[in-house]
Each structure stands twice: as structure tokens, then as C-alpha cells.
PDB file of C-alpha atoms in Angstrom:
ATOM      1  CA  MET T  14     -10.991  -7.146  93.247  1.00 33.00           C
ATOM      2  CA  ALA T  15     -10.398  -8.168  89.731  1.00 36.00           C
ATOM      3  CA  SER T  16      -7.214  -8.234  87.981  1.00 33.00           C
ATOM      4  CA  SER T  17      -5.978  -6.805  84.882  1.00 33.00           C
ATOM      5  CA  PRO T  18      -4.736  -7.601  81.851  1.00 38.00           C
ATOM      6  CA  ILE T  19      -7.084 -10.950  82.123  1.00 41.00           C
ATOM      7  CA  LEU T  20      -6.668 -12.875  79.034  1.00 46.00           C
ATOM      8  CA  GLY T  21      -5.036 -13.017  76.295  1.00 53.00           C
ATOM      9  CA  LEU T  22      -7.725 -12.812  73.351  1.00 54.00           C
ATOM     10  CA  GLN T  23      -5.854 -13.257  69.828  1.00 53.00           C
ATOM     11  CA  ALA T  24      -8.728 -13.461  66.867  1.00 52.00           C
ATOM     12  CA  ARG T  25      -8.267 -14.204  63.419  1.00 47.00           C
ATOM     13  CA  ALA T  26     -10.034 -14.206  60.432  1.00 42.00           C
ATOM     14  CA  ASN T  27     -11.415 -17.045  57.604  1.00 38.00           C
ATOM     15  CA  GLN T  28     -13.704 -17.105  54.793  1.00 33.00           C
ATOM     16  CA  LEU T  29     -16.776 -19.980  54.660  1.00 31.00           C
ATOM     17  CA  GLY T  30     -20.056 -21.186  53.657  1.00 30.00           C
ATOM     18  CA  GLY T  31     -23.267 -21.528  55.263  1.00 29.00           C
ATOM     19  CA  TYR T  32     -26.787 -19.438  56.705  1.00 29.00           C
ATOM     20  CA  ILE T  33     -28.280 -18.683  59.881  1.00 30.00           C
ATOM     21  CA  GLY T  34     -30.388 -16.085  58.732  1.00 32.00           C
ATOM     22  CA  SER T  35     -30.385 -12.817  61.257  1.00 41.00           C
ATOM     23  CA  SER T  36     -29.049  -9.998  58.576  1.00 46.00           C
ATOM     24  CA  PHE T  37     -26.019  -9.984  60.245  1.00 53.00           C
ATOM     25  CA  LEU T  38     -25.063 -14.468  60.372  1.00 58.00           C
ATOM     26  CA  ASN T  39     -25.675 -14.829  56.424  1.00 64.00           C
ATOM     27  CA  GLY T  40     -22.422 -14.487  55.386  1.00 74.00           C
ATOM     28  CA  GLY T  41     -19.282 -16.801  54.445  1.00 81.00           C
ATOM     29  CA  GLY T  42     -17.118 -15.173  57.089  1.00 86.00           C
ATOM     30  CA  ARG T  43     -15.741 -16.734  60.477  1.00 88.00           C
ATOM     31  CA  LEU T  44     -13.642 -15.611  63.070  1.00 89.00           C
ATOM     32  CA  GLU T  45     -12.059 -17.778  65.245  1.00 88.00           C
ATOM     33  CA  GLY T  46      -9.318 -17.273  67.722  1.00 88.00           C
ATOM     34  CA  SER T  47      -7.276 -18.470  71.224  1.00 88.00           C
ATOM     35  CA  VAL T  48      -8.130 -17.526  74.661  1.00 89.00           C
ATOM     36  CA  SER T  49      -5.531 -17.743  77.100  1.00 86.00           C
ATOM     37  CA  ARG T  50      -4.783 -16.671  81.200  1.00 85.00           C
ATOM     38  CA  ASN T  51      -1.043 -16.099  82.323  1.00 83.00           C
ATOM     39  CA  GLY T  52      -0.515 -17.772  79.232  1.00 84.00           C
ATOM     40  CA  ALA T  53      -1.754 -21.151  79.258  1.00 88.00           C
ATOM     41  CA  PRO T  54      -5.245 -22.090  77.316  1.00 89.00           C
ATOM     42  CA  ALA T  55      -8.187 -20.761  79.177  1.00 89.00           C
ATOM     43  CA  ARG T  56     -11.911 -21.319  78.620  1.00 91.00           C
ATOM     44  CA  ALA T  57     -13.809 -17.867  78.394  1.00 91.00           C
ATOM     45  CA  VAL T  58     -17.145 -16.261  77.319  1.00 92.00           C
ATOM     46  CA  ILE T  59     -16.349 -14.357  74.073  1.00 92.00           C
ATOM     47  CA  TRP T  60     -19.684 -11.743  72.918  1.00 93.00           C
ATOM     48  CA  ILE T  61     -19.018 -10.846  68.578  1.00 92.00           C
ATOM     49  CA  HIS T  62     -20.700  -7.152  68.649  1.00 92.00           C
ATOM     50  CA  ASP T  63     -21.095  -5.557  65.048  1.00 91.00           C
ATOM     51  CA  ARG T  64     -18.195  -2.917  65.289  1.00 92.00           C
ATOM     52  CA  ARG T  65     -21.374   0.300  63.522  1.00 91.00           C
ATOM     53  CA  THR T  66     -23.904  -0.690  65.834  1.00 91.00           C
ATOM     54  CA  GLY T  67     -22.088  -2.125  68.785  1.00 92.00           C
ATOM     55  CA  VAL T  68     -25.300  -5.181  68.175  1.00 89.00           C
ATOM     56  CA  LEU T  69     -24.130  -7.751  70.269  1.00 90.00           C
ATOM     57  CA  LEU T  70     -24.387 -11.235  67.506  1.00 90.00           C
ATOM     58  CA  VAL T  71     -24.009 -14.492  68.838  1.00 90.00           C
ATOM     59  CA  ARG T  72     -22.029 -15.585  72.620  1.00 91.00           C
ATOM     60  CA  THR T  73     -19.811 -18.402  72.163  1.00 92.00           C
ATOM     61  CA  ARG T  74     -17.118 -20.136  74.970  1.00 92.00           C
ATOM     62  CA  SER T  75     -13.272 -21.123  73.814  1.00 92.00           C
ATOM     63  CA  THR T  76     -12.873 -24.725  74.439  1.00 93.00           C
ATOM     64  CA  ALA T  77     -10.470 -25.871  76.836  1.00 93.00           C
ATOM     65  CA  ASP T  78      -7.490 -25.959  74.566  1.00 93.00           C
ATOM     66  CA  GLY T  79      -9.061 -21.297  74.474  1.00 89.00           C
ATOM     67  CA  VAL T  80      -9.861 -22.429  70.917  1.00 90.00           C
ATOM     68  CA  TRP T  81     -13.006 -20.368  69.464  1.00 90.00           C
ATOM     69  CA  GLN T  82     -14.600 -19.209  66.382  1.00 90.00           C
ATOM     70  CA  VAL T  83     -17.917 -18.418  65.177  1.00 90.00           C
ATOM     71  CA  SER T  84     -19.444 -19.145  61.224  1.00 89.00           C
ATOM     72  CA  ASN T  85     -21.840 -17.512  58.920  1.00 87.00           C
ATOM     73  CA  LEU T  86     -20.319 -13.695  60.042  1.00 89.00           C
ATOM     74  CA  ASN T  87     -21.110 -10.986  56.605  1.00 88.00           C
ATOM     75  CA  ASP T  88     -17.807  -8.733  55.894  1.00 89.00           C
ATOM     76  CA  ARG T  89     -18.457  -6.144  58.077  1.00 89.00           C
ATOM     77  CA  PRO T  90     -16.416  -4.995  61.002  1.00 92.00           C
ATOM     78  CA  TYR T  91     -16.538  -6.945  64.352  1.00 92.00           C
ATOM     79  CA  TYR T  92     -15.348  -6.637  68.270  1.00 92.00           C
ATOM     80  CA  ALA T  93     -15.199  -9.067  70.584  1.00 92.00           C
ATOM     81  CA  VAL T  94     -15.581  -9.119  74.410  1.00 93.00           C
ATOM     82  CA  CYS T  95     -13.717 -11.627  76.335  1.00 92.00           C
ATOM     83  CA  PHE T  96     -14.833 -12.837  79.415  1.00 91.00           C
ATOM     84  CA  ASP T  97     -13.619 -14.474  82.590  1.00 89.00           C
ATOM     85  CA  PRO T  98     -16.371 -16.929  83.145  1.00 87.00           C
ATOM     86  CA  ALA T  99     -14.913 -16.988  87.243  1.00 87.00           C
ATOM     87  CA  GLY T 100     -15.029 -13.539  86.904  1.00 88.00           C
ATOM     88  CA  GLN T 101     -11.443 -13.209  88.689  1.00 87.00           C
ATOM     89  CA  PHE T 102      -9.985 -10.838  85.739  1.00 86.00           C
ATOM     90  CA  ASN T 103     -10.969  -8.576  83.373  1.00 87.00           C
ATOM     91  CA  ALA T 104     -12.935  -8.800  80.146  1.00 89.00           C
ATOM     92  CA  GLU T 105     -10.787  -7.752  77.189  1.00 90.00           C
ATOM     93  CA  VAL T 106     -11.525  -5.870  74.093  1.00 91.00           C
ATOM     94  CA  ALA T 107     -10.488  -7.478  70.197  1.00 90.00           C
ATOM     95  CA  ASP T 108     -11.507  -4.382  68.120  1.00 90.00           C
ATOM     96  CA  LEU T 109     -11.421  -3.928  64.246  1.00 90.00           C
ATOM     97  CA  LEU T 110     -11.718  -7.619  63.484  1.00 88.00           C
ATOM     98  CA  SER T 111     -12.685  -9.036  59.882  1.00 87.00           C
ATOM     99  CA  PRO T 112     -13.555 -11.886  58.709  1.00 85.00           C
ATOM    100  CA  ALA T 113     -13.529 -10.789  54.802  1.00 52.00           C
TER     101      ALA T 113
END
């Protein structure tokens, strides 16, 4: 059985330039943050979803120091779901994220 809470998922927004080509991923915004497990930086899988539609837009991973980022986002609300790759902890959600 998974423990709860799992990971400390923190997110913040910044502005960047760039273009990928998807209707969601052609903006100049960026979400970035960090993940911790029991207070220590941790690797994790992060999924970024469009908050209005629930569509999964991007999957990324945090680095060994827990840092993650996603660029080229449009100015709209998102939510992030963080998963422990070892499956030892429950997922965690960060909601109402905006790159604007």
C-alpha cells in the first residue's frame, strides 16, 4: 500500500520564448518547480494537463536534485500530477498553475 502524502510538489511560473507546434505548446510561458520526498530532493515523473480540458500535454521528469520545467506553454491554467517512479508513494497534484 502506498504512503501518503508522497512528494512535495512545488511549481512556479516564468516567461520564456519558444515554439513547439501544438496548439497548447506554442506560447512563451514556462512552469518549473521542484520535487522532494520526505524533505529531500527526489526524482519523479510530472504530467502537465490543461486545466480546462484535462488533456495531458507534457510528461517530464525531475532531475536528481528534484528540479523540473516545461517550456512553451500558452497563457492558460494548468495542473501538474507528480508520480513516484518507484510506486512507493501516492501521486500529488499542484493545481491552478499559470505560466503568465
